[in-house]
PDB file of C-alpha atoms in Angstrom:
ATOM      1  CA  UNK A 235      14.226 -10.757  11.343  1.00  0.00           C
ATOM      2  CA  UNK A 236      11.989 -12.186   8.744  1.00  0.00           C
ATOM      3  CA  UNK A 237      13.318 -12.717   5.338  1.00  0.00           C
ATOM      4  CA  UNK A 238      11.882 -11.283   1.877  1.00  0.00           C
ATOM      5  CA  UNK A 239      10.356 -13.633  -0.052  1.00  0.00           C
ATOM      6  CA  UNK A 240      12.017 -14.090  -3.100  1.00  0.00           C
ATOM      7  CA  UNK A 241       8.943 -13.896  -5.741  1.00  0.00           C
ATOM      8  CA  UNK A 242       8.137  -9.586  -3.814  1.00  0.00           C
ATOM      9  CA  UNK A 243      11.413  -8.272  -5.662  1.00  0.00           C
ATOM     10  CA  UNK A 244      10.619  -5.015  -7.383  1.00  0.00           C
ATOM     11  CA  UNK A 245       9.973  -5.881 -10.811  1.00  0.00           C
ATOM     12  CA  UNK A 246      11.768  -4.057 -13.537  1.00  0.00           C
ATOM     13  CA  UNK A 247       8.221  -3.307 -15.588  1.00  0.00           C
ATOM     14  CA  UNK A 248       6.374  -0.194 -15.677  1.00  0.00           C
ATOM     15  CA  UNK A 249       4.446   0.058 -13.084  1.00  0.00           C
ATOM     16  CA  UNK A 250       0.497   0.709 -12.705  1.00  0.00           C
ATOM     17  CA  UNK A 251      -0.971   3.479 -12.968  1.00  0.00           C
ATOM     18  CA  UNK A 252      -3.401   4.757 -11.106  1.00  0.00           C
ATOM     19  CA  UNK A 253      -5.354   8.044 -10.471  1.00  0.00           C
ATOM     20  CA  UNK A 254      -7.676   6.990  -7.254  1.00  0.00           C
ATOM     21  CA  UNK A 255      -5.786   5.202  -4.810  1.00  0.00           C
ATOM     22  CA  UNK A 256      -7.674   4.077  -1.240  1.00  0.00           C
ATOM     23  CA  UNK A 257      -5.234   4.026   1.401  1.00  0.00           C
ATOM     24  CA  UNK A 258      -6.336   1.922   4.080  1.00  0.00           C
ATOM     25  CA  UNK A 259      -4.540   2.512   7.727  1.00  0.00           C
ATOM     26  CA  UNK A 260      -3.052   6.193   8.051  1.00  0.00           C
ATOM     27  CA  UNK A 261      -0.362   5.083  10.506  1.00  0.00           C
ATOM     28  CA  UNK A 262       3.181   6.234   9.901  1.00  0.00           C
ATOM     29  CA  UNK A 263       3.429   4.118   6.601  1.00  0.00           C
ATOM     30  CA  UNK A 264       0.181   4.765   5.327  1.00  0.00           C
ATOM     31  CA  UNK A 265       0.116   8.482   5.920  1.00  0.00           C
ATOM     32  CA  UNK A 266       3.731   8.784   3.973  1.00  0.00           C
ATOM     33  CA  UNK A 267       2.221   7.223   1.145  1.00  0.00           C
ATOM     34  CA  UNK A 268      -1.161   8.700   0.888  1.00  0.00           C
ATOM     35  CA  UNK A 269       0.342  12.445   1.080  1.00  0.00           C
ATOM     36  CA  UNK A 270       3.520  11.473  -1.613  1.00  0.00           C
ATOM     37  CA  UNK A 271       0.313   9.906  -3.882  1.00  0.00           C
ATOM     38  CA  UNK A 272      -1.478  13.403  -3.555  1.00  0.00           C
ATOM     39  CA  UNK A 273       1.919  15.563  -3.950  1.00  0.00           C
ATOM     40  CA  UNK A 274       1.574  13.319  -7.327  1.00  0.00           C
ATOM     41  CA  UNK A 275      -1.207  14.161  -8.300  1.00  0.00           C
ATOM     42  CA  UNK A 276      -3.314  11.347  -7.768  1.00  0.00           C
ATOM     43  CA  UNK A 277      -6.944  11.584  -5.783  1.00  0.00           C
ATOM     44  CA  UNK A 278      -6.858   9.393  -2.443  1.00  0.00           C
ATOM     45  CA  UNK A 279      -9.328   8.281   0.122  1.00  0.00           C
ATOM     46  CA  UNK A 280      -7.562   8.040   3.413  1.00  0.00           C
ATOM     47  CA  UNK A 281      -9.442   5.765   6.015  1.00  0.00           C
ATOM     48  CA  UNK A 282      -8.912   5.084   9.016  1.00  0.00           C
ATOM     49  CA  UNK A 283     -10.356   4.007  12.770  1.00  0.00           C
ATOM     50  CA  UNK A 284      -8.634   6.802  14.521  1.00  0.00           C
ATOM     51  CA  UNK A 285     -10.578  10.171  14.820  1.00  0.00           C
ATOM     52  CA  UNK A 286      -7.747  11.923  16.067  1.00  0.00           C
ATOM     53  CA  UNK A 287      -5.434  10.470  12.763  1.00  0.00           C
ATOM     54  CA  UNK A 288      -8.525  11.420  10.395  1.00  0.00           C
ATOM     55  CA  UNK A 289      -8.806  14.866  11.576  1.00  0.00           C
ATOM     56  CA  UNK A 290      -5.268  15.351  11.261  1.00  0.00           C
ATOM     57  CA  UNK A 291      -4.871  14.387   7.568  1.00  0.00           C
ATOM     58  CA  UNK A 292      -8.342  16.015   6.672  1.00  0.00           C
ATOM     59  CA  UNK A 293      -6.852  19.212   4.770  1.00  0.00           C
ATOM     60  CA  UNK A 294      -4.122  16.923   3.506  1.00  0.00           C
ATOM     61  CA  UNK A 295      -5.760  14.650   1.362  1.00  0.00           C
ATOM     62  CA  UNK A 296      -8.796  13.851  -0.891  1.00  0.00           C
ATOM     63  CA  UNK A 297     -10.929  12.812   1.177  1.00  0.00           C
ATOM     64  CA  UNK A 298     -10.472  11.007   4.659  1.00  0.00           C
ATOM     65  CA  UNK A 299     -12.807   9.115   6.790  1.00  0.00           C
ATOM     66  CA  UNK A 300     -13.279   7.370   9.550  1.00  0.00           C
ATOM     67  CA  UNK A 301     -14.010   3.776   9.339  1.00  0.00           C
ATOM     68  CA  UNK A 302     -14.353  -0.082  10.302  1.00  0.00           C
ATOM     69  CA  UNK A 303     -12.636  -1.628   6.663  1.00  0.00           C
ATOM     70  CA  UNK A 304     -13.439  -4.739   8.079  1.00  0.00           C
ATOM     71  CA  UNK A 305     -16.773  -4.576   7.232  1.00  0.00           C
ATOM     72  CA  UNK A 306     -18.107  -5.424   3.732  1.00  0.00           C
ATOM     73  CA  UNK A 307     -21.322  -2.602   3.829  1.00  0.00           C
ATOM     74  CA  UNK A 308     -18.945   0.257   4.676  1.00  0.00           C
ATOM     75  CA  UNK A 309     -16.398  -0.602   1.952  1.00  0.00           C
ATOM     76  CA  UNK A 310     -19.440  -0.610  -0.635  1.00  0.00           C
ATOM     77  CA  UNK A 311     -20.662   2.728   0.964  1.00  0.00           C
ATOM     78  CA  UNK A 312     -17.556   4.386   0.804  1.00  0.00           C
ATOM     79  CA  UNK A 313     -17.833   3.510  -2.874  1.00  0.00           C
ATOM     80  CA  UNK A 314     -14.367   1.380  -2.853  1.00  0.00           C
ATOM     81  CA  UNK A 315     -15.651  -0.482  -5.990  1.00  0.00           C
ATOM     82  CA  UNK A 316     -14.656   2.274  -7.896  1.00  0.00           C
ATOM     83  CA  UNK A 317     -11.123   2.899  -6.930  1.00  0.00           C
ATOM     84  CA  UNK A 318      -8.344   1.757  -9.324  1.00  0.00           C
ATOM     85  CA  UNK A 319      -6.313   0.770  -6.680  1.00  0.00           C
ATOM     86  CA  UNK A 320      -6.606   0.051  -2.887  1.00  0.00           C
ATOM     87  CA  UNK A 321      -3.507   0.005  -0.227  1.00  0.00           C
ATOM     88  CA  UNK A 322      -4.110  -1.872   2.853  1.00  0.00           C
ATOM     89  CA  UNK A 323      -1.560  -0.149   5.591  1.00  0.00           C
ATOM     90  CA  UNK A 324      -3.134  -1.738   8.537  1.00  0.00           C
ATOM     91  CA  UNK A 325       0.180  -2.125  10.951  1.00  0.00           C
ATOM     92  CA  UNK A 326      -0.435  -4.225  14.255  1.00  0.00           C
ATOM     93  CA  UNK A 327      -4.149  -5.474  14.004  1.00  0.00           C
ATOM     94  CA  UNK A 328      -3.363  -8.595  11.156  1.00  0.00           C
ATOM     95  CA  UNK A 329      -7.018  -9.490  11.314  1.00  0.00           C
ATOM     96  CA  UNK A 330      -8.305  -6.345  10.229  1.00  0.00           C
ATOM     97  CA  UNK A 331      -5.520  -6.301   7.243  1.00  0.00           C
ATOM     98  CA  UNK A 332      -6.157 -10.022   6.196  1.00  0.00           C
ATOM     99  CA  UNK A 333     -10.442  -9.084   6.465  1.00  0.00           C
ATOM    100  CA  UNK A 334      -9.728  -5.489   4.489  1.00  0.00           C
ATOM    101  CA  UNK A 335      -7.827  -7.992   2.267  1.00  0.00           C
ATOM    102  CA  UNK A 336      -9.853 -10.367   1.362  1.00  0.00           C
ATOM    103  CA  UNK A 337     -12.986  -7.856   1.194  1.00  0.00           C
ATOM    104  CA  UNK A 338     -11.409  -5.871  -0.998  1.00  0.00           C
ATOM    105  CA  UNK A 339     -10.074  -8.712  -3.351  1.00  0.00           C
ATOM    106  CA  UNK A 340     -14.215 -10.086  -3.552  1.00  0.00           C
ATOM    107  CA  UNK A 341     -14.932  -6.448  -5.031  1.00  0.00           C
ATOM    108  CA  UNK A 342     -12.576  -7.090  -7.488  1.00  0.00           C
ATOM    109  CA  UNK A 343     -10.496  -3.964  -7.198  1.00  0.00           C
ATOM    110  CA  UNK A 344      -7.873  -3.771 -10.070  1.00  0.00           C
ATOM    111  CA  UNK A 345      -4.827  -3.732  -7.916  1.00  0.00           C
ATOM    112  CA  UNK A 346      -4.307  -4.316  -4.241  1.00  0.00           C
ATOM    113  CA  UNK A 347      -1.662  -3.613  -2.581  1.00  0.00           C
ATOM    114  CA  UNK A 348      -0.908  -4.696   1.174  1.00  0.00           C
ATOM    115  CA  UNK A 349       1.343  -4.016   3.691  1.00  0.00           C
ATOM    116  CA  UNK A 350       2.958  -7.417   5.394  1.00  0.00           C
ATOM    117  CA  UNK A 351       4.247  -7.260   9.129  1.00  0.00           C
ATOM    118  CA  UNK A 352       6.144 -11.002   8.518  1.00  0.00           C
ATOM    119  CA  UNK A 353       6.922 -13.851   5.979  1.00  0.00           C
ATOM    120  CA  UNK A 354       3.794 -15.934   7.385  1.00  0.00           C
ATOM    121  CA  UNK A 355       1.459 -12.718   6.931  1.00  0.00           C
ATOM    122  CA  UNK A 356       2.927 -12.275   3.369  1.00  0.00           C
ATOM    123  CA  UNK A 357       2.257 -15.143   2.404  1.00  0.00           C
ATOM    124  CA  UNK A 358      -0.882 -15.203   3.702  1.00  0.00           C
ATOM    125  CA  UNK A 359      -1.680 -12.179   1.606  1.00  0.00           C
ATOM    126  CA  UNK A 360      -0.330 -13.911  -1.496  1.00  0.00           C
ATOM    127  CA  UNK A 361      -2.655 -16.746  -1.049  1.00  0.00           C
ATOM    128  CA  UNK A 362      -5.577 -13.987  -0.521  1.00  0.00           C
ATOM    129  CA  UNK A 363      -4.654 -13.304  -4.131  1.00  0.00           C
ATOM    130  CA  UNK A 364      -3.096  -9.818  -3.258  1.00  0.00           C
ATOM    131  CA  UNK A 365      -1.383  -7.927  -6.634  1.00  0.00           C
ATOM    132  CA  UNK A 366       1.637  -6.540  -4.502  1.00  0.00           C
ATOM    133  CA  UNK A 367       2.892  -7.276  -0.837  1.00  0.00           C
ATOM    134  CA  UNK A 368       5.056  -4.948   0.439  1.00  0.00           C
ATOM    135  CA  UNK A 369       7.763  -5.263   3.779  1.00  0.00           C
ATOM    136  CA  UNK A 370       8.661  -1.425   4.123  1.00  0.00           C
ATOM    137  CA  UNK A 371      10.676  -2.017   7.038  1.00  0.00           C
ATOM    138  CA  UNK A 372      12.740  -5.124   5.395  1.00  0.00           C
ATOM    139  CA  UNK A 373      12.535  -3.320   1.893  1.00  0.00           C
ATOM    140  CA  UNK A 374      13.777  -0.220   3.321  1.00  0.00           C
ATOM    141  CA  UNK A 375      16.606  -1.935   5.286  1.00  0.00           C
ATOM    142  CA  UNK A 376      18.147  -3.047   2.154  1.00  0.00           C
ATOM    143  CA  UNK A 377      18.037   0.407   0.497  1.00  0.00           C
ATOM    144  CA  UNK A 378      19.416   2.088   3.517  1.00  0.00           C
ATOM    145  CA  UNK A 379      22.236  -0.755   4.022  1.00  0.00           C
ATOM    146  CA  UNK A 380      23.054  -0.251   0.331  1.00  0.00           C
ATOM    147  CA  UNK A 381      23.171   3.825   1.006  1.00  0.00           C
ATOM    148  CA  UNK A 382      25.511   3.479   4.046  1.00  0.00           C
ATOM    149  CA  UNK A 383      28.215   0.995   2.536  1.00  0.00           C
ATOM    150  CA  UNK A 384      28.278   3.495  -0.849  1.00  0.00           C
ATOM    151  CA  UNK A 385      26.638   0.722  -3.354  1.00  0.00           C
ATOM    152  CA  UNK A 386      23.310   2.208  -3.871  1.00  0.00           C
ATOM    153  CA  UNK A 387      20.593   0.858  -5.833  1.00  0.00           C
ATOM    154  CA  UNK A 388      18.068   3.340  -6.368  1.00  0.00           C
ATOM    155  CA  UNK A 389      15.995   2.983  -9.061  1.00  0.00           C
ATOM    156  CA  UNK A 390      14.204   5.439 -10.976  1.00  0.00           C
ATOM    157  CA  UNK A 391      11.364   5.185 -13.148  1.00  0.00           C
ATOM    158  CA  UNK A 392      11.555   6.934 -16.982  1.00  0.00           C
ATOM    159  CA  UNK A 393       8.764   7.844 -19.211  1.00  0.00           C
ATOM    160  CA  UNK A 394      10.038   5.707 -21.844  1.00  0.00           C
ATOM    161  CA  UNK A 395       9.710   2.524 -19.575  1.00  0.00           C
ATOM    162  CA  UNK A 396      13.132   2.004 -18.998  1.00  0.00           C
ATOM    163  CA  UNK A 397      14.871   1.817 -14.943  1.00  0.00           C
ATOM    164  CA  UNK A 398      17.495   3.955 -14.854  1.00  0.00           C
ATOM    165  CA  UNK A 399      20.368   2.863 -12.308  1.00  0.00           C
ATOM    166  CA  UNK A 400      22.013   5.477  -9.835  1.00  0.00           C
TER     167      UNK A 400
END
């Protein structure tokens, strides 16, 4: 199993903000997120390749669309210049997430976020310049082996800025 690197620890700091989120691979991790960012309120562009997962989500979020992210054309014609922030939830193809990446990154989005399958590809990623890398099966490991043996370290964000511990 791959370890976390050490600098991808949740930071402690308010986090960013944003109110138009792309979310970039609608595959199990990618669809949980986009439809807990519109439960919150925020307005998200779901894309993905698969017209069966696109047709599915289409009453669920924003907008949805099908589409190749690796290409730099679509990503200006789906307007992705604009967004505040951009998740890239590609899962198996690591081409495809280090291309959305880096694409992405050269439009100068304010905060990227990406999805890492292993150390190498996370660090890969970080080199890309990516704002956030994210392990969800490694991060989520943790929390549940923290759940199970009764120490829990949840975390929850105030509105003062403060983490409150459970």
């Amino acid at each position: 199993m791959p370890q976390l690197p050490k600098n991808t620890a949740p930071s402690r700091k308010r986090a960013f903000h944003s109110a138009n989120v792309a979310v970039i691979g609608l595959g199990r991790f990618g669809e949980s997120l986009a439809l807990e960012l519109v439960a919150g309120g925020h307005q998200v562009l779901g894309i993905d390749l698969d017209e069966k997962i696109v047709q599915t989500l289409a009453d669920r979020l924003t907008h949805v669309v099908r589409a190749d992210t690796t290409n730099e054309e679509t990503l200006n014609e789906l307007g992705l210049r604009d967004m505040d922030c951009a998740v890239v939830a590609i899962g198996a193809d690591l081409e495809a997430s280090i291309l959305t990446t880096s694409l992405l990154l050269q439009l100068g989005i304010k905060q990227v976020w990406a999805k890492a399958n292993s150390t190498a590809h996370g660090k890969i990623l970080k080199q890309l310049g990516v704002h956030h890398v994210v392990f969800p099966e490694i991060e989520m490991g943790r929390r549940v082996a923290h759940l199970v043996s009764g120490e829990s370290q949840e975390n929850i964000q105030t509105n003062d800025g403060f983490v409150q511990l459970d």
